[in-house]
Coordinates of C-alpha atoms in Angstrom, one line a residue:
M17 CA -58.3 100.3 -72.6
M18 CA -58.4 98.0 -69.6
R19 CA -57.8 99.7 -66.3
L20 CA -56.5 96.6 -64.4
L21 CA -53.5 97.8 -62.7
L22 CA -53.3 98.3 -58.9
L23 CA -51.1 100.3 -56.6
F24 CA -48.6 98.2 -54.7
S25 CA -47.6 99.6 -51.3
G26 CA -45.0 97.1 -50.2
L27 CA -42.7 94.9 -52.2
A28 CA -41.4 91.7 -50.6
L29 CA -38.9 90.5 -53.2
L30 CA -37.7 91.6 -56.6
A31 CA -36.3 88.8 -58.8
A32 CA -33.2 89.1 -61.0
C33 CA -34.4 89.8 -64.6
T34 CA -33.3 88.5 -67.9
D35 CA -33.4 91.8 -69.8
S36 CA -33.2 95.5 -69.2
T37 CA -33.1 98.8 -71.1
G38 CA -30.7 100.3 -68.7
D39 CA -30.8 103.1 -66.1
K40 CA -33.9 105.2 -67.1
A41 CA -36.5 107.2 -65.3
Q42 CA -38.8 104.2 -65.1
R43 CA -38.2 100.9 -63.5
L44 CA -39.7 97.4 -64.1
D45 CA -39.0 94.3 -62.2
F46 CA -40.4 90.8 -61.8
V47 CA -41.5 89.7 -58.3
G48 CA -40.0 86.3 -57.5
S49 CA -41.7 83.6 -55.4
T50 CA -42.5 79.9 -55.7
R51 CA -45.7 80.8 -57.5
F52 CA -44.5 83.5 -59.9
T53 CA -42.2 82.9 -62.9
A54 CA -39.4 85.5 -62.9
S55 CA -36.7 83.9 -64.9
N56 CA -36.1 81.3 -67.6
R57 CA -37.5 77.9 -67.0
T58 CA -38.3 74.5 -68.7
T59 CA -41.5 72.5 -68.5
T60 CA -42.7 69.2 -69.8
V61 CA -46.5 69.8 -69.2
P62 CA -48.2 71.0 -72.4
G63 CA -50.4 74.0 -71.7
D64 CA -49.1 74.3 -68.2
T65 CA -50.6 77.2 -66.3
L66 CA -48.0 79.8 -65.0
A67 CA -48.2 83.2 -63.5
S68 CA -46.0 86.3 -63.4
R69 CA -46.0 89.5 -61.3
I70 CA -44.4 92.7 -62.2
Y71 CA -43.7 95.9 -60.2
A72 CA -43.3 99.2 -62.0
E73 CA -42.2 102.5 -60.7
A74 CA -41.5 106.0 -62.1
N75 CA -38.8 108.3 -60.8
T76 CA -40.3 109.6 -57.6
D77 CA -38.0 112.6 -57.5
D78 CA -39.3 113.9 -60.9
P79 CA -43.0 114.9 -60.8
S80 CA -43.2 114.9 -64.6
Q81 CA -42.3 111.2 -64.8
L82 CA -45.5 109.2 -64.9
L83 CA -46.2 105.6 -65.9
T84 CA -48.2 105.7 -69.2
R85 CA -48.5 102.3 -70.9
L86 CA -47.8 98.6 -70.4
R87 CA -47.3 96.1 -73.2
I88 CA -46.7 92.4 -73.0
T89 CA -45.6 90.4 -76.0
V90 CA -45.0 86.7 -76.5
R91 CA -42.9 85.3 -79.3
Y92 CA -42.8 81.6 -80.2
T93 CA -39.8 79.6 -81.7
P94 CA -40.6 77.7 -83.8
R95 CA -44.3 77.8 -84.7
R96 CA -46.7 77.2 -81.8
A97 CA -49.1 75.1 -84.0
P98 CA -48.4 71.4 -84.3
F99 CA -47.5 69.7 -87.6
L100 CA -47.1 66.2 -89.0
Y101 CA -43.5 65.1 -89.3
P102 CA -42.5 63.4 -92.5
T103 CA -41.3 59.8 -92.7
P104 CA -38.4 59.4 -91.9
A105 CA -38.4 62.2 -89.4
S106 CA -34.7 62.9 -90.3
S107 CA -35.9 64.3 -93.6
I108 CA -37.6 67.3 -92.0
S109 CA -36.5 70.6 -93.4
R110 CA -35.1 73.1 -90.9
D111 CA -36.4 75.9 -93.1
L112 CA -39.9 74.4 -92.7
I113 CA -39.6 74.4 -88.9
N114 CA -38.2 78.0 -88.8
N115 CA -40.9 79.3 -91.1
N116 CA -43.0 80.8 -88.4
P117 CA -46.2 82.6 -89.5
D118 CA -47.7 82.3 -86.0
G119 CA -44.5 83.6 -84.3
G120 CA -46.2 85.7 -81.7
F121 CA -48.7 88.2 -80.6
I122 CA -49.3 91.1 -78.2
Y123 CA -50.8 89.6 -75.1
L124 CA -51.7 92.9 -73.5
D125 CA -51.4 96.6 -74.6
T126 CA -53.0 99.0 -72.1
L127 CA -52.9 102.6 -71.1
L128 CA -52.3 103.0 -67.4
N129 CA -54.8 104.7 -65.2
K130 CA -53.9 108.3 -64.7
S131 CA -55.0 108.4 -61.1
A132 CA -52.5 109.3 -58.4
A133 CA -52.5 105.7 -57.3
T134 CA -51.1 104.2 -60.5
S135 CA -49.3 107.1 -62.2
K136 CA -46.2 106.5 -60.1
S137 CA -46.2 102.8 -59.3
F138 CA -48.3 99.6 -59.7
L139 CA -48.3 95.9 -59.3
F140 CA -49.7 93.6 -62.0
T141 CA -50.3 89.8 -62.0
S142 CA -50.8 87.8 -65.2
V143 CA -51.8 84.2 -65.5
F144 CA -50.9 82.5 -68.8
G145 CA -50.6 79.0 -70.4
V146 CA -47.4 77.8 -72.0
R147 CA -47.2 76.4 -75.5
T148 CA -48.4 72.8 -76.2
T149 CA -45.8 71.9 -78.7
T150 CA -42.0 71.5 -78.3
G151 CA -40.2 74.8 -78.5
A152 CA -39.7 78.1 -76.7
E153 CA -41.6 81.2 -76.0
R154 CA -40.2 84.6 -74.9
W155 CA -42.4 86.8 -72.7
E156 CA -41.4 90.5 -72.8
Y157 CA -42.9 93.2 -70.6
E158 CA -42.4 96.8 -71.6
L159 CA -43.2 100.2 -70.1
L160 CA -43.8 102.7 -72.9
S161 CA -44.0 106.5 -72.9
A162 CA -46.9 108.5 -74.5
D163 CA -45.0 108.5 -77.8
T164 CA -44.4 104.7 -77.6
V165 CA -40.7 104.9 -76.6
V166 CA -39.6 102.0 -74.5
Q167 CA -38.7 103.2 -71.0
A168 CA -38.0 99.8 -69.3
S169 CA -38.3 96.2 -70.2
R170 CA -37.9 92.7 -68.7
A171 CA -38.3 89.3 -70.2
F172 CA -38.1 85.5 -69.5
R173 CA -38.0 82.4 -71.7
I174 CA -40.1 79.3 -71.3
S175 CA -39.0 76.1 -73.0
M176 CA -41.4 73.2 -73.6
R177 CA -40.1 69.7 -74.1
R178 CA -42.4 66.9 -75.4
L179 CA -41.3 63.3 -75.9
D180 CA -44.2 62.5 -78.3
S181 CA -43.6 65.1 -81.0
L182 CA -43.6 62.3 -83.7
N183 CA -47.2 61.2 -82.9
T184 CA -49.7 61.7 -85.7
Y185 CA -52.0 63.5 -83.3
H186 CA -51.6 66.4 -80.9
D187 CA -53.2 66.5 -77.5
Y188 CA -53.1 68.7 -74.4
T189 CA -55.3 69.6 -71.3
L190 CA -56.5 73.1 -70.7
K191 CA -57.0 73.9 -67.0
L192 CA -59.2 77.0 -66.8
V193 CA -59.8 78.9 -63.6
A194 CA -63.4 79.4 -62.3
P195 CA -65.5 81.4 -62.2
A196 CA -64.9 82.8 -65.7
N197 CA -66.3 86.3 -65.2
R198 CA -63.1 88.1 -64.4
P199 CA -61.1 90.0 -67.0
G200 CA -58.0 87.9 -66.2
A201 CA -59.8 84.6 -66.6
R202 CA -58.5 82.7 -69.6
R203 CA -61.6 81.8 -71.6
F204 CA -61.0 82.6 -75.3
L205 CA -59.7 79.4 -76.8
Q206 CA -57.7 78.7 -80.0
L207 CA -57.9 74.9 -80.2
N208 CA -55.1 74.0 -82.7
A209 CA -52.3 75.4 -80.6
G210 CA -54.0 75.2 -77.2
L211 CA -54.2 79.0 -76.5
A212 CA -56.4 80.2 -73.7
L213 CA -56.5 84.0 -73.5
P214 CA -58.1 86.4 -71.0
A215 CA -60.7 89.0 -71.8
Y216 CA -58.2 91.9 -71.6
S217 CA -56.2 90.3 -74.5
V218 CA -59.2 89.8 -76.8
L219 CA -61.8 92.4 -75.9
N220 CA -61.3 96.1 -75.5
T221 CA -63.5 98.4 -73.4
S222 CA -62.7 101.6 -75.3
P223 CA -64.3 102.7 -78.6
S224 CA -61.1 102.1 -80.5
R225 CA -60.0 98.5 -80.9
P226 CA -56.2 97.9 -81.2
A227 CA -54.9 95.8 -84.1
S228 CA -53.4 93.4 -81.5
Q229 CA -56.9 92.4 -80.3
T230 CA -58.3 92.1 -83.8
A231 CA -55.6 89.5 -84.5
L232 CA -56.5 87.5 -81.5
Q233 CA -60.2 87.7 -82.3
K234 CA -59.4 86.1 -85.7
L235 CA -57.8 83.2 -83.9
T236 CA -60.5 82.5 -81.3
D237 CA -62.4 79.2 -81.9
L238 CA -64.5 79.0 -78.7
I239 CA -65.5 81.2 -75.8
V240 CA -66.2 79.9 -72.3
L241 CA -69.1 81.8 -70.8
P242 CA -69.0 83.3 -67.3
D243 CA -70.7 80.2 -65.8
G244 CA -67.5 78.3 -66.6
L245 CA -69.6 75.4 -68.1
T246 CA -71.0 76.7 -71.4
L247 CA -68.9 77.1 -74.6
V248 CA -70.0 79.0 -77.6
T249 CA -68.6 79.8 -81.1
P250 CA -67.8 83.4 -81.8
D251 CA -70.5 83.5 -84.5
A252 CA -73.2 82.1 -82.3
Q253 CA -76.5 83.9 -82.4
A254 CA -77.0 86.4 -79.7
S255 CA -78.9 85.2 -76.7
S256 CA -79.5 86.3 -73.1
S257 CA -76.4 84.4 -72.1
F258 CA -74.1 85.5 -74.9
R259 CA -73.7 88.7 -76.9
L260 CA -70.8 90.2 -78.6
N261 CA -70.7 94.0 -79.3
D262 CA -70.2 94.6 -83.0
K263 CA -67.8 97.5 -82.3
R264 CA -65.6 95.5 -80.0
W265 CA -65.7 92.4 -82.2
E266 CA -66.7 92.8 -85.8
P267 CA -68.8 90.0 -87.3
A268 CA -66.3 89.6 -90.1
Y269 CA -63.7 88.4 -87.5
R270 CA -65.9 85.8 -85.8
R271 CA -64.9 82.3 -86.5
A272 CA -67.6 79.8 -87.5
T273 CA -66.3 76.9 -85.4
R274 CA -68.7 74.0 -85.1
I275 CA -68.9 71.7 -82.1
Y276 CA -71.3 68.9 -81.4
P277 CA -71.9 66.3 -78.7
A278 CA -70.3 63.0 -79.8
V279 CA -72.3 59.8 -79.5
R280 CA -69.6 58.0 -77.7
A281 CA -68.7 56.9 -74.2
D282 CA -65.8 58.7 -72.6
S283 CA -63.8 55.4 -72.6
A284 CA -63.8 55.6 -76.4
F285 CA -61.8 58.9 -76.4
V286 CA -58.4 57.0 -76.0
G287 CA -59.0 55.3 -79.3
L288 CA -59.5 58.4 -81.4
L289 CA -56.0 58.8 -82.7
T290 CA -56.3 59.3 -86.5
D291 CA -57.6 62.0 -88.7
A292 CA -60.1 59.5 -90.2
A293 CA -61.5 58.4 -86.8
I294 CA -61.8 62.0 -85.6
R295 CA -63.6 63.1 -88.8
N296 CA -66.0 60.2 -88.6
V297 CA -67.0 61.1 -85.1
F298 CA -67.5 64.7 -86.1
N299 CA -69.6 63.8 -89.2
R300 CA -71.9 61.5 -87.2
A301 CA -72.3 64.1 -84.5
A302 CA -73.0 66.9 -87.0
T303 CA -75.8 64.9 -88.6
S304 CA -77.4 63.7 -85.4
G305 CA -79.6 66.9 -85.1
A306 CA -78.9 67.2 -81.4
S307 CA -77.3 70.6 -81.7
T308 CA -76.8 73.6 -84.0
G309 CA -73.0 73.4 -83.4
Q310 CA -72.8 76.9 -82.0
Q311 CA -73.2 76.2 -78.3
I312 CA -72.5 73.3 -75.8
G313 CA -73.2 73.1 -72.2
P314 CA -73.6 73.1 -69.3
V315 CA -71.0 70.4 -69.8
R316 CA -70.5 67.5 -67.5
A317 CA -67.4 65.5 -66.7
G318 CA -66.9 62.5 -69.1
Q319 CA -68.7 64.1 -72.1
I320 CA -67.0 64.0 -75.5
Y321 CA -67.5 66.7 -78.2
A322 CA -66.3 66.8 -81.8
F323 CA -65.4 70.0 -83.5
R324 CA -64.3 71.5 -86.8
T325 CA -62.3 74.8 -87.0
D326 CA -63.1 77.6 -89.4
E327 CA -60.0 77.8 -91.6
A328 CA -59.1 77.6 -95.3
T329 CA -58.3 74.0 -94.6
P330 CA -60.7 73.0 -91.7
Q331 CA -59.2 70.9 -89.0
Y332 CA -61.1 68.3 -86.9
G333 CA -60.7 67.4 -83.3
V334 CA -62.4 65.9 -80.2
M335 CA -62.7 67.3 -76.7
L336 CA -63.2 65.4 -73.5
V337 CA -64.5 67.2 -70.4
V338 CA -62.1 66.0 -67.7
S339 CA -63.6 67.9 -64.8
V340 CA -66.0 70.8 -64.1
P341 CA -65.9 73.5 -61.5
V342 CA -66.6 72.2 -58.0
S343 CA -68.1 74.8 -55.6
T344 CA -68.2 74.9 -51.9
S345 CA -70.3 77.2 -49.8
T346 CA -67.6 79.9 -50.0
T347 CA -65.6 79.4 -53.1
T348 CA -65.0 77.4 -56.3
T349 CA -62.1 75.0 -55.8
T350 CA -61.3 74.1 -59.4
G351 CA -62.1 75.2 -62.9
L352 CA -63.1 73.5 -66.2
Q353 CA -60.5 71.1 -67.5
L354 CA -60.7 70.1 -71.2
Q355 CA -58.6 67.4 -72.9
V356 CA -58.2 68.3 -76.6
R357 CA -57.0 66.0 -79.4
M358 CA -56.5 66.9 -83.0
A359 CA -54.9 65.0 -85.9
K360 CA -51.7 66.7 -87.1
Q361 CA -51.6 68.0 -90.6
P362 CA -48.5 68.1 -92.9
R363 CA -46.8 71.5 -93.5

């Protein structure tokens, strides 16, 4: 599995934590700062980008105690995918809201490097996006033994509040870091709920692929290539710029999303608010012959694309490129920003 964890030689501040397994041979703490999330919080920005940092340590007085495995799980309450409220909204069924088939997933499950540097302590930083619908998500970090017994755990809860939940459409902006060639870069996109996942969540470097990664591969609609400007569908034909290993991502699990340049000015994006309007844009784009629907880019700010997801009941949406990576002579100052809009479907 991914060997991403680094030795941390000095710890400035450990934050108070929201959960613990008690006094055990291993210890796990959040690092608190103005940048890192270390306790419960509320946000009103759909898809907001947050980061956390953890410090783990095994009992230094016991040579047999080694750090073995890290698992990060996120659970959503209620469902993370949007849905169309009935009219009147007061007739909504609480059972419908609580029925949560997309309740959560394993964000990271990795064996720790057995080198002397990480067998006793490590520091790990994770960047993630919050949900795009009203509700809450609980992020739990666990240290596991070789026989999967939990040795230590910490958790925090992120609450998302939207004032426009009754709209007939769902929209959000994804802010992706650049360049996109690092394992921690969030570039595997699930469009309906606005998930943006890093490579270490979706792709495994070892011959055996954990079930948690297969589940996320089945959700992925689009992949941002390392240039940060090109997006491809998981079932795109292999090319010099894109190739998926069949052992790491079986063809049967690759979604056949279709996305096309829309023959529209960016000013028209604000008027695409209904399912019919969005479908019309997609149908016109799909028949224009300008694209195979499996790859777009390099994208430019102001461009509009129309897409259809690969599900039992396909869903249609539009995407506006808000901004693209801006590079200086030494670094990239900002990443790709995509505004996504989809018509909500009844549940």
